[in-house]
Structure formats: C-alpha cells, structure tokens
PDB file of C-alpha atoms in Angstrom:
ATOM      1  CA  MET A  19      83.292 137.300-216.214  1.00  0.00           C
ATOM      2  CA  LEU A  20      81.209 140.310-215.301  1.00  0.00           C
ATOM      3  CA  LEU A  21      77.523 140.444-216.154  1.00  0.00           C
ATOM      4  CA  GLN A  22      76.002 143.693-217.412  1.00  0.00           C
ATOM      5  CA  VAL A  23      72.221 144.148-217.539  1.00  0.00           C
ATOM      6  CA  ASN A  24      70.657 147.098-219.371  1.00  0.00           C
ATOM      7  CA  VAL A  25      67.043 147.651-218.279  1.00  0.00           C
ATOM      8  CA  ASN A  26      64.628 149.938-220.128  1.00  0.00           C
ATOM      9  CA  ALA A  27      60.929 150.580-219.645  1.00  0.00           C
ATOM     10  CA  SER A  28      59.163 149.300-222.738  1.00  0.00           C
ATOM     11  CA  ARG A  29      55.882 151.011-221.909  1.00  0.00           C
ATOM     12  CA  SER A  30      54.642 153.616-219.435  1.00  0.00           C
ATOM     13  CA  PRO A  31      53.690 152.297-215.993  1.00  0.00           C
ATOM     14  CA  GLU A  32      49.972 152.017-215.344  1.00  0.00           C
ATOM     15  CA  VAL A  33      48.256 152.679-212.019  1.00  0.00           C
ATOM     16  CA  ILE A  34      44.606 151.787-211.454  1.00  0.00           C
ATOM     17  CA  MET A  35      42.811 152.942-208.330  1.00  0.00           C
ATOM     18  CA  LYS A  36      39.959 150.814-207.072  1.00  0.00           C
ATOM     19  CA  PRO A  37      37.990 151.107-203.833  1.00  0.00           C
ATOM     20  CA  ASP A  38      39.748 148.086-202.324  1.00  0.00           C
ATOM     21  CA  ALA A  39      43.360 148.577-203.521  1.00  0.00           C
ATOM     22  CA  LEU A  40      45.871 150.387-205.672  1.00  0.00           C
ATOM     23  CA  ASN A  41      46.980 148.252-208.636  1.00  0.00           C
ATOM     24  CA  GLY A  42      49.945 148.832-210.907  1.00  0.00           C
ATOM     25  CA  THR A  43      51.686 147.337-213.916  1.00  0.00           C
ATOM     26  CA  ALA A  44      55.162 148.037-215.288  1.00  0.00           C
ATOM     27  CA  GLN A  45      56.851 146.475-218.295  1.00  0.00           C
ATOM     28  CA  MET A  46      60.571 146.449-218.994  1.00  0.00           C
ATOM     29  CA  ASP A  47      63.105 144.798-221.263  1.00  0.00           C
ATOM     30  CA  ALA A  48      66.422 143.583-219.897  1.00  0.00           C
ATOM     31  CA  LYS A  49      69.371 143.002-222.208  1.00  0.00           C
ATOM     32  CA  PHE A  50      72.066 140.761-220.740  1.00  0.00           C
ATOM     33  CA  PHE A  51      75.757 140.995-221.681  1.00  0.00           C
ATOM     34  CA  VAL A  52      78.946 139.408-220.363  1.00  0.00           C
ATOM     35  CA  GLN A  53      82.296 141.159-220.350  1.00  0.00           C
ATOM     36  CA  LEU A  54      84.927 139.004-221.993  1.00  0.00           C
ATOM     37  CA  PRO A  55      88.556 138.912-220.777  1.00  0.00           C
ATOM     38  CA  ASN A  56      89.512 141.387-223.545  1.00  0.00           C
ATOM     39  CA  LYS A  57      86.949 143.862-222.019  1.00  0.00           C
ATOM     40  CA  THR A  58      84.474 143.634-224.915  1.00  0.00           C
ATOM     41  CA  LEU A  59      80.778 143.013-224.270  1.00  0.00           C
ATOM     42  CA  HIS A  60      79.113 139.918-225.677  1.00  0.00           C
ATOM     43  CA  TYR A  61      75.296 139.991-226.016  1.00  0.00           C
ATOM     44  CA  ILE A  62      73.534 137.025-224.373  1.00  0.00           C
ATOM     45  CA  CYS A  63      69.785 137.614-224.517  1.00  0.00           C
ATOM     46  CA  THR A  64      66.831 139.948-224.048  1.00  0.00           C
ATOM     47  CA  MET A  65      64.064 139.201-221.577  1.00  0.00           C
ATOM     48  CA  GLU A  66      60.769 140.979-221.082  1.00  0.00           C
ATOM     49  CA  TYR A  67      59.463 141.428-217.546  1.00  0.00           C
ATOM     50  CA  THR A  68      55.901 142.510-216.796  1.00  0.00           C
ATOM     51  CA  ALA A  69      55.313 143.243-213.118  1.00  0.00           C
ATOM     52  CA  HIS A  70      51.871 143.419-211.539  1.00  0.00           C
ATOM     53  CA  ALA A  71      51.312 144.648-208.004  1.00  0.00           C
ATOM     54  CA  SER A  72      48.457 145.417-205.667  1.00  0.00           C
ATOM     55  CA  ALA A  73      48.585 147.273-202.349  1.00  0.00           C
ATOM     56  CA  ILE A  74      46.303 148.622-199.673  1.00  0.00           C
ATOM     57  CA  LEU A  75      47.074 152.191-198.602  1.00  0.00           C
ATOM     58  CA  GLY A  76      46.318 153.864-195.299  1.00  0.00           C
ATOM     59  CA  PHE A  77      47.636 156.093-192.555  1.00  0.00           C
ATOM     60  CA  GLN A  78      49.123 155.411-189.161  1.00  0.00           C
ATOM     61  CA  GLY A  79      49.377 158.727-187.379  1.00  0.00           C
ATOM     62  CA  SER A  80      50.726 161.088-190.032  1.00  0.00           C
ATOM     63  CA  ASN A  81      52.598 158.375-191.963  1.00  0.00           C
ATOM     64  CA  LEU A  82      51.321 157.034-195.273  1.00  0.00           C
ATOM     65  CA  THR A  83      51.435 153.244-194.958  1.00  0.00           C
ATOM     66  CA  TRP A  84      50.899 150.365-197.348  1.00  0.00           C
ATOM     67  CA  HIS A  85      50.593 146.613-197.420  1.00  0.00           C
ATOM     68  CA  ALA A  86      51.416 144.812-200.661  1.00  0.00           C
ATOM     69  CA  THR A  87      48.863 142.066-201.199  1.00  0.00           C
ATOM     70  CA  TYR A  88      50.204 140.786-204.507  1.00  0.00           C
ATOM     71  CA  ILE A  89      53.330 141.081-206.608  1.00  0.00           C
ATOM     72  CA  GLY A  90      53.768 138.946-209.679  1.00  0.00           C
ATOM     73  CA  VAL A  91      56.216 139.062-212.560  1.00  0.00           C
ATOM     74  CA  ASP A  92      55.772 137.471-215.970  1.00  0.00           C
ATOM     75  CA  VAL A  93      59.104 136.636-217.629  1.00  0.00           C
ATOM     76  CA  LYS A  94      59.400 136.051-221.362  1.00  0.00           C
ATOM     77  CA  LEU A  95      62.448 135.364-223.487  1.00  0.00           C
ATOM     78  CA  VAL A  96      62.452 137.822-226.397  1.00  0.00           C
ATOM     79  CA  GLU A  97      65.720 136.843-228.061  1.00  0.00           C
ATOM     80  CA  SER A  98      68.704 134.627-227.255  1.00  0.00           C
ATOM     81  CA  ASN A  99      72.196 134.577-228.702  1.00  0.00           C
ATOM     82  CA  ILE A 100      73.184 131.461-226.751  1.00  0.00           C
ATOM     83  CA  GLY A 101      70.406 129.023-227.631  1.00  0.00           C
ATOM     84  CA  LYS A 102      67.422 127.910-225.616  1.00  0.00           C
ATOM     85  CA  ILE A 103      67.108 129.196-222.040  1.00  0.00           C
ATOM     86  CA  ASP A 104      65.026 127.295-219.461  1.00  0.00           C
ATOM     87  CA  MET A 105      62.379 129.858-218.525  1.00  0.00           C
ATOM     88  CA  LYS A 106      60.862 127.598-215.819  1.00  0.00           C
ATOM     89  CA  PHE A 107      64.066 127.988-213.820  1.00  0.00           C
ATOM     90  CA  MET A 108      64.073 131.774-214.392  1.00  0.00           C
ATOM     91  CA  ARG A 109      60.410 132.131-213.361  1.00  0.00           C
ATOM     92  CA  GLY A 110      61.026 130.007-210.257  1.00  0.00           C
ATOM     93  CA  GLY A 111      63.941 132.220-209.228  1.00  0.00           C
ATOM     94  CA  VAL A 112      61.922 135.408-209.751  1.00  0.00           C
ATOM     95  CA  ASP A 113      58.940 134.016-207.809  1.00  0.00           C
ATOM     96  CA  ALA A 114      61.203 132.933-204.937  1.00  0.00           C
ATOM     97  CA  ALA A 115      62.902 136.342-204.794  1.00  0.00           C
ATOM     98  CA  ILE A 116      59.505 138.060-204.667  1.00  0.00           C
ATOM     99  CA  SER A 117      58.110 135.751-201.968  1.00  0.00           C
ATOM    100  CA  PHE A 118      61.131 135.560-199.679  1.00  0.00           C
ATOM    101  CA  LEU A 119      62.880 138.907-200.219  1.00  0.00           C
ATOM    102  CA  LEU A 120      60.789 141.615-201.891  1.00  0.00           C
ATOM    103  CA  MET A 121      57.363 141.141-200.243  1.00  0.00           C
ATOM    104  CA  PRO A 122      58.671 140.932-196.643  1.00  0.00           C
ATOM    105  CA  TRP A 123      60.952 143.951-197.148  1.00  0.00           C
ATOM    106  CA  LEU A 124      58.284 146.013-198.937  1.00  0.00           C
ATOM    107  CA  ASN A 125      55.674 145.279-196.270  1.00  0.00           C
ATOM    108  CA  ALA A 126      58.108 146.013-193.427  1.00  0.00           C
ATOM    109  CA  GLU A 127      58.843 149.400-195.016  1.00  0.00           C
ATOM    110  CA  GLY A 128      55.126 149.923-195.631  1.00  0.00           C
ATOM    111  CA  LYS A 129      54.333 149.268-191.992  1.00  0.00           C
ATOM    112  CA  LYS A 130      56.725 152.088-191.001  1.00  0.00           C
ATOM    113  CA  GLY A 131      55.345 154.274-193.774  1.00  0.00           C
ATOM    114  CA  ILE A 132      56.535 157.652-194.955  1.00  0.00           C
ATOM    115  CA  PRO A 133      55.653 160.906-193.195  1.00  0.00           C
ATOM    116  CA  LEU A 134      53.484 163.554-194.753  1.00  0.00           C
ATOM    117  CA  PRO A 135      55.510 166.576-195.800  1.00  0.00           C
ATOM    118  CA  SER A 136      55.793 169.530-193.464  1.00  0.00           C
ATOM    119  CA  VAL A 137      56.861 173.081-194.210  1.00  0.00           C
ATOM    120  CA  ASP A 138      58.226 175.369-191.509  1.00  0.00           C
ATOM    121  CA  ASP A 139      55.202 176.359-189.388  1.00  0.00           C
ATOM    122  CA  VAL A 140      52.641 174.344-191.372  1.00  0.00           C
ATOM    123  CA  SER A 141      51.886 170.698-190.617  1.00  0.00           C
ATOM    124  CA  PHE A 142      49.317 168.214-191.847  1.00  0.00           C
ATOM    125  CA  GLU A 143      47.432 166.293-189.179  1.00  0.00           C
ATOM    126  CA  ASN A 144      44.697 163.652-188.935  1.00  0.00           C
ATOM    127  CA  PRO A 145      44.997 162.410-192.527  1.00  0.00           C
ATOM    128  CA  VAL A 146      42.248 160.338-194.109  1.00  0.00           C
ATOM    129  CA  LEU A 147      42.684 158.448-197.382  1.00  0.00           C
ATOM    130  CA  THR A 148      39.747 157.078-199.360  1.00  0.00           C
ATOM    131  CA  LEU A 149      40.279 155.112-202.568  1.00  0.00           C
ATOM    132  CA  LYS A 150      37.528 155.354-205.176  1.00  0.00           C
ATOM    133  CA  GLN A 151      37.175 153.935-208.671  1.00  0.00           C
ATOM    134  CA  GLY A 152      39.789 155.864-210.683  1.00  0.00           C
ATOM    135  CA  TYR A 153      40.784 158.417-208.027  1.00  0.00           C
ATOM    136  CA  PHE A 154      41.590 158.868-204.358  1.00  0.00           C
ATOM    137  CA  LYS A 155      40.482 161.430-201.814  1.00  0.00           C
ATOM    138  CA  LEU A 156      42.978 162.731-199.272  1.00  0.00           C
ATOM    139  CA  GLY A 157      41.765 164.833-196.369  1.00  0.00           C
ATOM    140  CA  VAL A 158      43.988 166.485-193.764  1.00  0.00           C
ATOM    141  CA  ASP A 159      43.756 169.105-191.070  1.00  0.00           C
ATOM    142  CA  VAL A 160      46.229 171.906-191.737  1.00  0.00           C
ATOM    143  CA  SER A 161      47.880 173.348-188.665  1.00  0.00           C
ATOM    144  CA  TYR A 162      49.648 176.696-188.774  1.00  0.00           C
ATOM    145  CA  LYS A 163      51.813 177.445-185.770  1.00  0.00           C
ATOM    146  CA  GLY A 164      52.314 181.108-186.683  1.00  0.00           C
ATOM    147  CA  VAL A 165      55.340 183.321-186.647  1.00  0.00           C
ATOM    148  CA  LYS A 166      57.065 183.616-183.266  1.00  0.00           C
ATOM    149  CA  LYS A 167      57.718 187.146-182.069  1.00  0.00           C
TER     150      LYS A 167
END
C-alpha cells in the first residue's frame, strides 16, 4: 500500500534574531492516508509537528555560512482513525533522523555556504554580519568594475 502525507503549515513561521543566534519556529499538521488496492484513500491520522531551530550565521569569504546548534521537533497526535499510536516510538524516530541525518547534512551545507548575489559588473565584497536583538546588520563593500570599451 502507498502512503500519502499531506502537510500544511498551521501557523506562520517565526524568526527571532538575538545577538548570539538566529532562532526559528515552524508548526505544521500532517495528515496520513494509505491508498487501498481499489485506489481509494483511507485516512489514518493527523499529527502536529512543531520544529524549533537555532543557528549561528557568518561569512567565509563572500559566502553566507551557518552552523545549526539546535534542531528539535515536538510531535503530537491530533486525531487517529486507527486507535492509539505509540508517540514515544514516533518521537524517537524523529529525534534519530534529526541527529544522524538532518543536522550533519545541514551543517555540511552551511559550512560551504551560499554566495552573495552578483549582478553583471557589480559585486559585493568583504561582508560583515552582526546579529542584534530583533534585527541584523549587513555591511558589504560594493565593487563596480565599469563598462568595458
């Protein structure tokens, strides 16, 4: 049987900037269905996931880099059509996936970073990022190479 999961944000994501890190929260509902042999969908359950994350931002050269210091997910059963579901098992699986898959991948990507945008003859150099309470300050040198004749 095929499993279908419909995921919807149940509230707007929240980002909080503090001097030591960037913190975020996202909440979503996931509705689980199985496809029966006659191709109809059968509802199984709805789970609520609330994800919390914290990261340190910086620059390496002209690449924006990050290091995730914390990712946690709260899992709650909202409704079940198949009886009681062992949430300890579900939470353990989510925690293991975060620890062994998501965090290493996210931090490896963060170490590489993403380059600052560049437009034709304009480039941004020597970036500096400062996090403050509720906002961040980004400073860059703008280099214009001019039009070639």
